[in-house]
């Protein structure tokens, strides 16, 4: 049995690569999918495909329509969702992806530092599990295969 | 026909009262429900009912379990959801409520200032309508009754 | 038992008023809801609430977001959907409303002239009943109360 | 990960073959399914299997029942739907397929020329993405695999 | 609390009237809905509304489309379904209504004589309760209010 | 806004009456529904309606089919479920009702003494809120109306 | 693409074997599943596994519980359902399987002789396609692969 | 066709290994999944991943959140659920898993000794089949492949 895992969260560093490398070392039968992690590409994708838009609102809406299609396809293929929150950025997409996953009955793990306990308390309470590090999230997934 | 409207968003000022007053003046047949808007009460409700908890994590989890039950009951009773975002606070509960509403096929209006276009772009794109003021959200609801 | 009926179809003449008058004369316990039937208002509603948009594409998208919210609210309140097709206009909204209703298991009646049998054949086959006049649709609804 | 794509739209030219060829050249792992694209076969299939029918209404209903079964099977197998609209034909099946896909939470891309912005505005607003060319639709799908 | 009860079953005698009378005498807060119980009207309704059809197959299909719309509306309004089977008639509509109700999670009571135990065994096993008389079915409903 | 509350749990003492009395004193707009609380009636109901059964297995199955119909009707009418666990009895029906409510997205409160923390830990974790007394459960419901 | 087809209908002759042979000759990529077709085994399965039962009612209920589990597993694995009706037998299981499939949005083909048009008219109207021979049903399936 | 079977029930002896061995000897194409069967590991998993907790309530809640994620993932992958009840232990997780499976339309077999007929009567009545031994459960699964 292989599981497909959607990795929601910021796209400003390489946490997903580290997670994949760690999963590989542990020999876990996991496939990972994720939002577009090239930040510029993610912001530009609307105009890249649809052409110039008349202002930031329209440029952002064009990009988000394509990002949302991508996420919808990949999340529907997923068995589990990991959502990473950190101290930087607003991360409303992460909250959106985690909440959507929970509403669709996708088992969901939230990763967040101790400093975010309070602002994430309601979302943490709805998720299956909340941990503080990506490694802990992977331990949770590893536990499924024990 | 009356509609019940869930008002998601921050609980630090009286925007809901203004909205209700405005709806009343327009004669719109709307009932409003909302999260607990007394901030201290919302944070204390876990320990108020369940007793002292051994630290902030547990205190917050106790409160959030009761806040989440409240939201689940009231959102299931709602026909429309309005989610207000502002420039202050992390507002992950607002993102969670809006995302959950959308996943449950509840018609959803997002209210956010121009400065938040970019960080909210994916969530705005999934909502039915995004406006900049609470009055505009009410105009959208009024349009249903025309 | 009262039923709420969503009246999908073109908004260029007063067929809904005639239907309502006829239902009233027959004493049928029906409430009717519908899309915005003031055509200019329907096209203008986006800019009326959201302000001027930078071109027709954006003006139309703004209007449609609000029209779609209205339809979603009202169709969720409905027990039956009547969708009227005529020989004029593209009527893709009518096809969209009827198809959505069918996918949501809302009992659906299509009204179309004989000349449209062929292009509507797949949609007619998926609807519960297809008739040629609005009066026939009302007879079908009356039959529920016999 | 391979994706199955349902190609809704007119069946009067070879746009699907061009799309498939283009997908192949780009090396995208896509499988395509579609309605019957032989127009005569699509119209005749009812009588071909069920025998002569007593008039056009019945001939069309027989054909459409089989076409609808085909579409239902194939759309349920699909991960994404592309719906192409052009300037010719009524294309109510295209509107029906796109609307059904959206109601079933299938990620959906609409392709339509600029001239159809206005009549398709509500359906475009409900779809994930609207583009003007089939190549753009393929770029959107390619973006999922980046 | 009032309950709405759909009464599926043959339409050749007045068992529904007896049931309603008995419910009234017991003071149970039940509303009853049912298929068209005038057998000729049920068979004629297609041609009565849609006009003459070219043969029995088409006449029957026209009638059934309207009967099915009626049943779909009324069953969606129901809280419980009673399905009566007897020794006469094929009663495939009764089997269809009971099976549909069960698939939709409507609590369902089957009434059948001892002689039909064997041919109804799988359907009985899927229903909530199987009894032998209409009075027993009413006792089951009465038990809900104890 | 009134809420209907299903009260799952043992039927050996009058905890439901105390809860109702307490809700009344607090002026909470709650309606309560519950399984049959007369224990003998609950065990006898199968034979009472269906006649003598050939042994305990069959007597129990007959009774449970009618008890399950009752619960299904009443839980579908409910907005919230309270499930009380105590130290006596196996209480598998309580576990069944709570688990079913959670799977159906009914907001659920578990009441259990401290001694049952361990054996109920997975079910508690899935419920919205777990408290130790019926009064606390009522405080949670009261919080919805603040 | 391979499709799995559930073959509902009587189990008194070898129509399924003929269908499978015919599908094989046509090279259609179809897998077939079905109820237990050994009639005695189907009737005996309850007592065979659970031991002697105290009468026909209980013997039949035991068998049907196992037959229903089998059907539920196999129908959930199926992409299409074919339901064959003939002139003999009550065939309420066939009606139950077809109705369940339709309620679960499984594309469904009914096969019935001309003599059964009238008693099956409502079920035929709800199915996707109704044909008169098993070969025609196979032609419909073959059309999906054209 | 292979089936995946979730084995709910106590984790204090090796009944699952015996079942798997027996399935292997019969050549049944079954894959088995289950909760964590190492009891200490199951109780410790919360603190093992999340670190020390401030008391038994919190230790148990931490463990149960991870056990529940595991069960949710594996049950969603399953085609059938077997739930074993014995005379020891409270077994509320077994009741929870069986009830959840039934609510999600997973075909479910309950295994319980004769002594538990009465306390399990409602849950048995909702399951597809109830047997007394694990071997009988396997016979039921074997019957699917006949």
PDB file of C-alpha atoms in Angstrom, chain H residues 20-121:
ATOM      1  CA  UNK H  20      -4.493 -13.929   7.790  1.00  0.00           C
ATOM      2  CA  UNK H  21      -2.974 -17.396   7.868  1.00  0.00           C
ATOM      3  CA  UNK H  22      -6.380 -18.944   7.284  1.00  0.00           C
ATOM      4  CA  UNK H  23      -7.107 -16.569   4.384  1.00  0.00           C
ATOM      5  CA  UNK H  24      -3.764 -17.479   2.864  1.00  0.00           C
ATOM      6  CA  UNK H  25      -4.471 -21.189   3.111  1.00  0.00           C
ATOM      7  CA  UNK H  26      -7.789 -20.692   1.368  1.00  0.00           C
ATOM      8  CA  UNK H  27      -6.087 -18.686  -1.345  1.00  0.00           C
ATOM      9  CA  UNK H  28      -8.369 -15.698  -0.904  1.00  0.00           C
ATOM     10  CA  UNK H  29      -7.126 -12.505  -2.600  1.00  0.00           C
ATOM     11  CA  UNK H  30      -7.426 -10.374   0.538  1.00  0.00           C
ATOM     12  CA  UNK H  31      -5.182  -7.645   1.945  1.00  0.00           C
ATOM     13  CA  UNK H  32      -5.562  -6.869   5.622  1.00  0.00           C
ATOM     14  CA  UNK H  33      -5.124  -3.601   7.472  1.00  0.00           C
ATOM     15  CA  UNK H  34      -5.692  -2.951  11.159  1.00  0.00           C
ATOM     16  CA  UNK H  35      -5.158  -0.630  14.074  1.00  0.00           C
ATOM     17  CA  UNK H  36      -1.769  -0.721  15.819  1.00  0.00           C
ATOM     18  CA  UNK H  37      -1.781  -4.157  17.454  1.00  0.00           C
ATOM     19  CA  UNK H  38       1.162  -3.565  19.790  1.00  0.00           C
ATOM     20  CA  UNK H  39      -0.829  -2.388  22.802  1.00  0.00           C
ATOM     21  CA  UNK H  40       1.998  -0.509  24.511  1.00  0.00           C
ATOM     22  CA  UNK H  41       2.979   1.165  21.282  1.00  0.00           C
ATOM     23  CA  UNK H  42      -0.653   2.176  20.748  1.00  0.00           C
ATOM     24  CA  UNK H  43      -0.842   3.745  24.194  1.00  0.00           C
ATOM     25  CA  UNK H  44       2.598   5.358  23.971  1.00  0.00           C
ATOM     26  CA  UNK H  45       2.484   6.726  20.462  1.00  0.00           C
ATOM     27  CA  UNK H  46       1.340  10.193  21.521  1.00  0.00           C
ATOM     28  CA  UNK H  47       4.194  10.812  23.914  1.00  0.00           C
ATOM     29  CA  UNK H  48       6.615   8.948  21.652  1.00  0.00           C
ATOM     30  CA  UNK H  49       6.064  11.535  18.937  1.00  0.00           C
ATOM     31  CA  UNK H  50       4.807  14.606  20.779  1.00  0.00           C
ATOM     32  CA  UNK H  51       6.825  14.310  23.989  1.00  0.00           C
ATOM     33  CA  UNK H  52       5.720  14.030  27.601  1.00  0.00           C
ATOM     34  CA  UNK H  53       2.192  15.146  28.398  1.00  0.00           C
ATOM     35  CA  UNK H  54       0.975  16.611  31.709  1.00  0.00           C
ATOM     36  CA  UNK H  55      -1.157  13.700  32.878  1.00  0.00           C
ATOM     37  CA  UNK H  56      -3.100  10.726  31.662  1.00  0.00           C
ATOM     38  CA  UNK H  57      -5.898  12.663  29.988  1.00  0.00           C
ATOM     39  CA  UNK H  58      -3.441  14.495  27.787  1.00  0.00           C
ATOM     40  CA  UNK H  59      -1.240  11.460  27.212  1.00  0.00           C
ATOM     41  CA  UNK H  60      -4.289   9.503  26.066  1.00  0.00           C
ATOM     42  CA  UNK H  61      -5.584  12.300  23.873  1.00  0.00           C
ATOM     43  CA  UNK H  62      -2.210  12.608  22.169  1.00  0.00           C
ATOM     44  CA  UNK H  63      -2.094   8.877  21.475  1.00  0.00           C
ATOM     45  CA  UNK H  64      -5.668   8.716  20.290  1.00  0.00           C
ATOM     46  CA  UNK H  65      -5.214  11.537  17.785  1.00  0.00           C
ATOM     47  CA  UNK H  66      -2.510   9.516  16.038  1.00  0.00           C
ATOM     48  CA  UNK H  67      -4.389   6.237  16.314  1.00  0.00           C
ATOM     49  CA  UNK H  68      -7.465   7.909  14.821  1.00  0.00           C
ATOM     50  CA  UNK H  69      -5.469   9.290  11.884  1.00  0.00           C
ATOM     51  CA  UNK H  70      -4.133   5.810  11.222  1.00  0.00           C
ATOM     52  CA  UNK H  71      -7.593   4.256  11.323  1.00  0.00           C
ATOM     53  CA  UNK H  72      -9.092   6.950   9.090  1.00  0.00           C
ATOM     54  CA  UNK H  73      -6.442   6.440   6.412  1.00  0.00           C
ATOM     55  CA  UNK H  74      -6.713   2.653   6.466  1.00  0.00           C
ATOM     56  CA  UNK H  75     -10.482   2.438   6.663  1.00  0.00           C
ATOM     57  CA  UNK H  76     -10.822   4.747   3.667  1.00  0.00           C
ATOM     58  CA  UNK H  77      -8.641   2.263   1.751  1.00  0.00           C
ATOM     59  CA  UNK H  78     -10.820  -0.704   2.790  1.00  0.00           C
ATOM     60  CA  UNK H  79     -13.582  -2.515   0.921  1.00  0.00           C
ATOM     61  CA  UNK H  80     -14.932  -4.487   3.892  1.00  0.00           C
ATOM     62  CA  UNK H  81     -14.665  -4.216   7.690  1.00  0.00           C
ATOM     63  CA  UNK H  82     -14.584  -7.122  10.157  1.00  0.00           C
ATOM     64  CA  UNK H  83     -15.186  -6.115  13.794  1.00  0.00           C
ATOM     65  CA  UNK H  84     -14.421  -8.697  16.462  1.00  0.00           C
ATOM     66  CA  UNK H  85     -16.010  -8.434  19.923  1.00  0.00           C
ATOM     67  CA  UNK H  86     -15.053 -10.671  22.847  1.00  0.00           C
ATOM     68  CA  UNK H  87     -16.045 -11.003  26.467  1.00  0.00           C
ATOM     69  CA  UNK H  88     -13.168  -9.020  27.855  1.00  0.00           C
ATOM     70  CA  UNK H  89     -12.445  -5.304  27.674  1.00  0.00           C
ATOM     71  CA  UNK H  90     -14.820  -2.442  26.990  1.00  0.00           C
ATOM     72  CA  UNK H  91     -14.094  -2.498  23.261  1.00  0.00           C
ATOM     73  CA  UNK H  92     -15.518   0.924  22.548  1.00  0.00           C
ATOM     74  CA  UNK H  93     -13.011   1.385  19.733  1.00  0.00           C
ATOM     75  CA  UNK H  94     -14.397  -1.741  18.112  1.00  0.00           C
ATOM     76  CA  UNK H  95     -17.925  -0.341  18.419  1.00  0.00           C
ATOM     77  CA  UNK H  96     -16.687   3.017  17.092  1.00  0.00           C
ATOM     78  CA  UNK H  97     -14.935   1.481  14.099  1.00  0.00           C
ATOM     79  CA  UNK H  98     -17.896  -0.748  13.222  1.00  0.00           C
ATOM     80  CA  UNK H  99     -20.371   2.129  13.553  1.00  0.00           C
ATOM     81  CA  UNK H 100     -18.205   4.457  11.495  1.00  0.00           C
ATOM     82  CA  UNK H 101     -17.804   1.838   8.790  1.00  0.00           C
ATOM     83  CA  UNK H 102     -21.570   1.293   8.634  1.00  0.00           C
ATOM     84  CA  UNK H 103     -22.240   5.048   8.458  1.00  0.00           C
ATOM     85  CA  UNK H 104     -19.756   5.296   5.576  1.00  0.00           C
ATOM     86  CA  UNK H 105     -21.459   2.411   3.704  1.00  0.00           C
ATOM     87  CA  UNK H 106     -18.540   0.032   4.168  1.00  0.00           C
ATOM     88  CA  UNK H 107     -19.876  -3.553   4.169  1.00  0.00           C
ATOM     89  CA  UNK H 108     -19.358  -4.750   7.756  1.00  0.00           C
ATOM     90  CA  UNK H 109     -19.201  -8.148   9.487  1.00  0.00           C
ATOM     91  CA  UNK H 110     -19.433  -8.407  13.272  1.00  0.00           C
ATOM     92  CA  UNK H 111     -17.903 -11.382  15.088  1.00  0.00           C
ATOM     93  CA  UNK H 112     -19.130 -11.920  18.647  1.00  0.00           C
ATOM     94  CA  UNK H 113     -19.724 -14.843  21.046  1.00  0.00           C
ATOM     95  CA  UNK H 114     -23.258 -15.937  21.859  1.00  0.00           C
ATOM     96  CA  UNK H 115     -22.941 -14.313  25.276  1.00  0.00           C
ATOM     97  CA  UNK H 116     -22.865 -10.879  23.692  1.00  0.00           C
ATOM     98  CA  UNK H 117     -26.039 -11.180  21.640  1.00  0.00           C
ATOM     99  CA  UNK H 118     -28.020  -8.872  23.886  1.00  0.00           C
ATOM    100  CA  UNK H 119     -25.646  -5.941  24.458  1.00  0.00           C
ATOM    101  CA  UNK H 120     -24.668  -5.879  20.771  1.00  0.00           C
ATOM    102  CA  UNK H 121     -28.154  -6.310  19.366  1.00  0.00           C
TER     103      UNK H 121
END
